CSV table of N, CA and C in Angstrom, one decimal:
chain,number,residue,atom,x,y,z
Z,236,UNK,N,10.3,-20.6,-24.7
Z,236,UNK,CA,9.0,-20.0,-25.2
Z,236,UNK,C,8.2,-19.5,-23.9
Z,237,UNK,N,7.6,-18.4,-24.1
Z,237,UNK,CA,6.9,-17.8,-23.0
Z,237,UNK,C,5.4,-18.1,-23.0
Z,238,UNK,N,4.8,-18.3,-21.8
Z,238,UNK,CA,3.4,-18.5,-21.7
Z,238,UNK,C,2.6,-17.1,-21.5
Z,239,UNK,N,3.4,-16.0,-21.5
Z,239,UNK,CA,2.8,-14.7,-21.3
Z,239,UNK,C,2.3,-14.1,-22.6
Z,240,UNK,N,1.1,-13.7,-22.6
Z,240,UNK,CA,0.6,-13.1,-23.8
Z,240,UNK,C,0.9,-11.6,-23.8
Z,241,UNK,N,1.1,-11.0,-25.0
Z,241,UNK,CA,1.4,-9.5,-25.0
Z,241,UNK,C,0.4,-8.7,-24.2
Z,242,UNK,N,-0.8,-9.0,-24.2
Z,242,UNK,CA,-1.8,-8.2,-23.5
Z,242,UNK,C,-1.6,-8.4,-22.0
Z,243,UNK,N,-1.3,-9.6,-21.5
Z,243,UNK,CA,-1.1,-9.8,-20.1
Z,243,UNK,C,0.1,-9.1,-19.6
Z,244,UNK,N,1.2,-9.2,-20.3
Z,244,UNK,CA,2.4,-8.5,-19.8
Z,244,UNK,C,2.2,-7.0,-19.8
Z,245,UNK,N,1.5,-6.5,-20.8
Z,245,UNK,CA,1.3,-5.0,-20.8
Z,245,UNK,C,0.5,-4.6,-19.6
Z,246,UNK,N,-0.5,-5.4,-19.3
Z,246,UNK,CA,-1.4,-5.0,-18.2
Z,246,UNK,C,-0.6,-5.2,-16.9
Z,247,UNK,N,0.2,-6.3,-16.8
Z,247,UNK,CA,1.0,-6.6,-15.6
Z,247,UNK,C,1.9,-5.4,-15.3
Z,248,UNK,N,2.7,-5.0,-16.4
Z,248,UNK,CA,3.6,-3.9,-16.2
Z,248,UNK,C,2.9,-2.6,-15.8
Z,249,UNK,N,1.7,-2.4,-16.4
Z,249,UNK,CA,1.0,-1.2,-16.1
Z,249,UNK,C,0.5,-1.2,-14.6
Z,250,UNK,N,0.1,-2.3,-14.2
Z,250,UNK,CA,-0.3,-2.4,-12.7
Z,250,UNK,C,0.9,-2.2,-11.8
Z,251,UNK,N,2.0,-2.8,-12.2
Z,251,UNK,CA,3.2,-2.7,-11.3
Z,251,UNK,C,3.6,-1.2,-11.3
Z,252,UNK,N,3.4,-0.5,-12.3
Z,252,UNK,CA,3.7,1.0,-12.3
Z,252,UNK,C,2.7,1.7,-11.4
Z,253,UNK,N,1.5,1.3,-11.5
Z,253,UNK,CA,0.5,1.9,-10.6
Z,253,UNK,C,0.8,1.6,-9.1
Z,254,UNK,N,1.2,0.4,-8.8
Z,254,UNK,CA,1.6,0.1,-7.5
Z,254,UNK,C,2.8,0.9,-7.0
Z,255,UNK,N,3.8,1.1,-7.9
Z,255,UNK,CA,4.9,2.0,-7.5
Z,255,UNK,C,4.4,3.4,-7.2
Z,256,UNK,N,3.6,4.0,-8.0
Z,256,UNK,CA,3.0,5.3,-7.8
Z,256,UNK,C,2.2,5.4,-6.5
Z,257,UNK,N,1.5,4.3,-6.2
Z,257,UNK,CA,0.7,4.3,-5.0
Z,257,UNK,C,1.6,4.2,-3.7
Z,258,UNK,N,2.6,3.4,-3.8
Z,258,UNK,CA,3.6,3.2,-2.7
Z,258,UNK,C,4.3,4.6,-2.5
Z,259,UNK,N,4.6,5.3,-3.6
Z,259,UNK,CA,5.2,6.6,-3.4
Z,259,UNK,C,4.3,7.6,-2.7
Z,260,UNK,N,3.0,7.5,-3.0
Z,260,UNK,CA,2.0,8.4,-2.4
Z,260,UNK,C,1.8,8.0,-0.9
Z,261,UNK,N,1.9,6.7,-0.6
Z,261,UNK,CA,1.8,6.2,0.8
Z,261,UNK,C,3.0,6.7,1.6
Z,262,UNK,N,4.2,6.6,1.0
Z,262,UNK,CA,5.4,7.0,1.6
Z,262,UNK,C,5.4,8.5,1.9
Z,263,UNK,N,4.9,9.3,0.9
Z,263,UNK,CA,4.8,10.7,1.1
Z,263,UNK,C,3.8,11.1,2.2
Z,264,UNK,N,2.7,10.4,2.3
Z,264,UNK,CA,1.7,10.6,3.3
Z,264,UNK,C,2.3,10.2,4.7
Z,265,UNK,N,3.0,9.1,4.8
Z,265,UNK,CA,3.6,8.7,6.0
Z,265,UNK,C,4.6,9.7,6.5
Z,266,UNK,N,5.4,10.2,5.6
Z,266,UNK,CA,6.5,11.1,5.9
Z,266,UNK,C,5.8,12.4,6.4
Z,267,UNK,N,4.6,12.7,6.0
Z,267,UNK,CA,3.9,13.9,6.5
Z,267,UNK,C,2.9,13.6,7.6
Z,268,UNK,N,3.1,12.4,8.3
Z,268,UNK,CA,2.3,12.0,9.4
Z,268,UNK,C,0.8,11.9,9.0
Z,269,UNK,N,0.6,11.5,7.7
Z,269,UNK,CA,-0.8,11.3,7.2
Z,269,UNK,C,-1.6,12.6,7.4
Z,270,UNK,N,-0.9,13.7,7.2
Z,270,UNK,CA,-1.5,15.1,7.3
Z,270,UNK,C,-2.2,15.3,8.7
Z,271,UNK,N,-1.7,14.7,9.7
Z,271,UNK,CA,-2.2,14.8,11.1
Z,271,UNK,C,-1.1,15.6,11.9
Z,272,UNK,N,-1.5,16.6,12.5
Z,272,UNK,CA,-0.5,17.4,13.4
Z,272,UNK,C,-0.2,16.5,14.6
Z,273,UNK,N,1.1,16.1,14.8
Z,273,UNK,CA,1.4,15.2,15.9
Z,273,UNK,C,1.0,15.7,17.3
Z,274,UNK,N,0.8,17.0,17.4
Z,274,UNK,CA,0.3,17.6,18.7
Z,274,UNK,C,-1.2,17.4,18.9
Z,275,UNK,N,-1.9,17.0,17.8
Z,275,UNK,CA,-3.3,16.8,17.9
Z,275,UNK,C,-3.8,15.4,17.6
Z,276,UNK,N,-2.9,14.4,17.7
Z,276,UNK,CA,-3.3,13.1,17.4
Z,276,UNK,C,-4.4,12.6,18.4
Z,277,UNK,N,-5.4,11.9,17.9
Z,277,UNK,CA,-6.5,11.4,18.7
Z,277,UNK,C,-6.7,9.9,18.3
Z,278,UNK,N,-7.6,9.2,19.0
Z,278,UNK,CA,-7.7,7.8,18.8
Z,278,UNK,C,-8.3,7.4,17.5
Z,279,UNK,N,-9.0,8.4,16.9
Z,279,UNK,CA,-9.5,8.1,15.5
Z,279,UNK,C,-8.3,8.1,14.5
Z,280,UNK,N,-7.3,8.9,14.7
Z,280,UNK,CA,-6.1,8.9,13.9
Z,280,UNK,C,-5.4,7.6,14.1
Z,281,UNK,N,-5.3,7.1,15.3
Z,281,UNK,CA,-4.6,5.9,15.6
Z,281,UNK,C,-5.4,4.7,14.9
Z,282,UNK,N,-6.7,4.7,14.9
Z,282,UNK,CA,-7.5,3.7,14.2
Z,282,UNK,C,-7.2,3.8,12.7
Z,283,UNK,N,-7.1,5.0,12.2
Z,283,UNK,CA,-6.9,5.1,10.7
Z,283,UNK,C,-5.5,4.5,10.3
Z,284,UNK,N,-4.5,4.9,11.1
Z,284,UNK,CA,-3.2,4.4,10.7
Z,284,UNK,C,-3.1,2.9,11.0
Z,285,UNK,N,-3.8,2.4,12.0
Z,285,UNK,CA,-3.8,0.9,12.2
Z,285,UNK,C,-4.5,0.2,11.1
Z,286,UNK,N,-5.6,0.7,10.6
Z,286,UNK,CA,-6.2,0.1,9.4
Z,286,UNK,C,-5.3,0.1,8.2
Z,287,UNK,N,-4.6,1.2,8.1
Z,287,UNK,CA,-3.7,1.3,6.9
Z,287,UNK,C,-2.6,0.3,7.1
Z,288,UNK,N,-2.0,0.1,8.2
Z,288,UNK,CA,-1.0,-0.9,8.5
Z,288,UNK,C,-1.5,-2.3,8.2
Z,289,UNK,N,-2.7,-2.6,8.8
Z,289,UNK,CA,-3.3,-3.9,8.6
Z,289,UNK,C,-3.5,-4.2,7.1
Z,290,UNK,N,-4.0,-3.2,6.3
Z,290,UNK,CA,-4.2,-3.4,4.9
Z,290,UNK,C,-2.9,-3.7,4.2
Z,291,UNK,N,-1.8,-2.9,4.5
Z,291,UNK,CA,-0.5,-3.1,3.9
Z,291,UNK,C,0.1,-4.5,4.3
Z,292,UNK,N,-0.1,-4.9,5.5
Z,292,UNK,CA,0.3,-6.3,5.9
Z,292,UNK,C,-0.4,-7.4,5.1
Z,293,UNK,N,-1.7,-7.1,4.8
Z,293,UNK,CA,-2.5,-8.1,4.0
Z,293,UNK,C,-1.9,-8.1,2.6
Z,294,UNK,N,-1.6,-7.0,2.0
Z,294,UNK,CA,-1.1,-6.9,0.7
Z,294,UNK,C,0.3,-7.7,0.7
Z,295,UNK,N,1.1,-7.4,1.7
Z,295,UNK,CA,2.4,-8.1,1.7
Z,295,UNK,C,2.2,-9.6,1.8
Z,296,UNK,N,1.2,-10.1,2.6
Z,296,UNK,CA,1.0,-11.5,2.7
Z,296,UNK,C,0.6,-12.1,1.3
Z,297,UNK,N,-0.2,-11.3,0.5
Z,297,UNK,CA,-0.6,-11.8,-0.8
Z,297,UNK,C,0.7,-11.9,-1.7
Z,298,UNK,N,1.5,-10.9,-1.6
Z,298,UNK,CA,2.8,-10.9,-2.4
Z,298,UNK,C,3.6,-12.1,-2.0
Z,299,UNK,N,3.7,-12.4,-0.8
Z,299,UNK,CA,4.5,-13.5,-0.3
Z,299,UNK,C,3.9,-14.9,-0.5
Z,300,UNK,N,2.6,-14.9,-0.9
Z,300,UNK,CA,1.9,-16.1,-1.0
Z,300,UNK,C,1.5,-16.8,0.3
Z,301,UNK,N,1.3,-15.9,1.3
Z,301,UNK,CA,0.9,-16.4,2.6
Z,301,UNK,C,-0.6,-16.5,2.7
Z,302,UNK,N,-1.1,-17.4,3.5
Z,302,UNK,CA,-2.5,-17.5,3.8
Z,302,UNK,C,-2.8,-16.6,4.9
Z,303,UNK,N,-3.9,-15.8,4.8
Z,303,UNK,CA,-4.2,-14.9,5.9
Z,303,UNK,C,-5.5,-15.3,6.6
């Protein structure tokens, strides 16, 4: 017997789908150097990608059940 209600599983599956689409968009952006010309990278761009990496690491810690 399952403790999952139909509404919860529907929402869970929907969110997982949104996560997949978001990850695809992030991968596409990363493949395109976040729309930054590599010849024109500046420290603001470095800060932006560092914040992105930090946020992704925080998300991964949540998924793994790690305390941050």
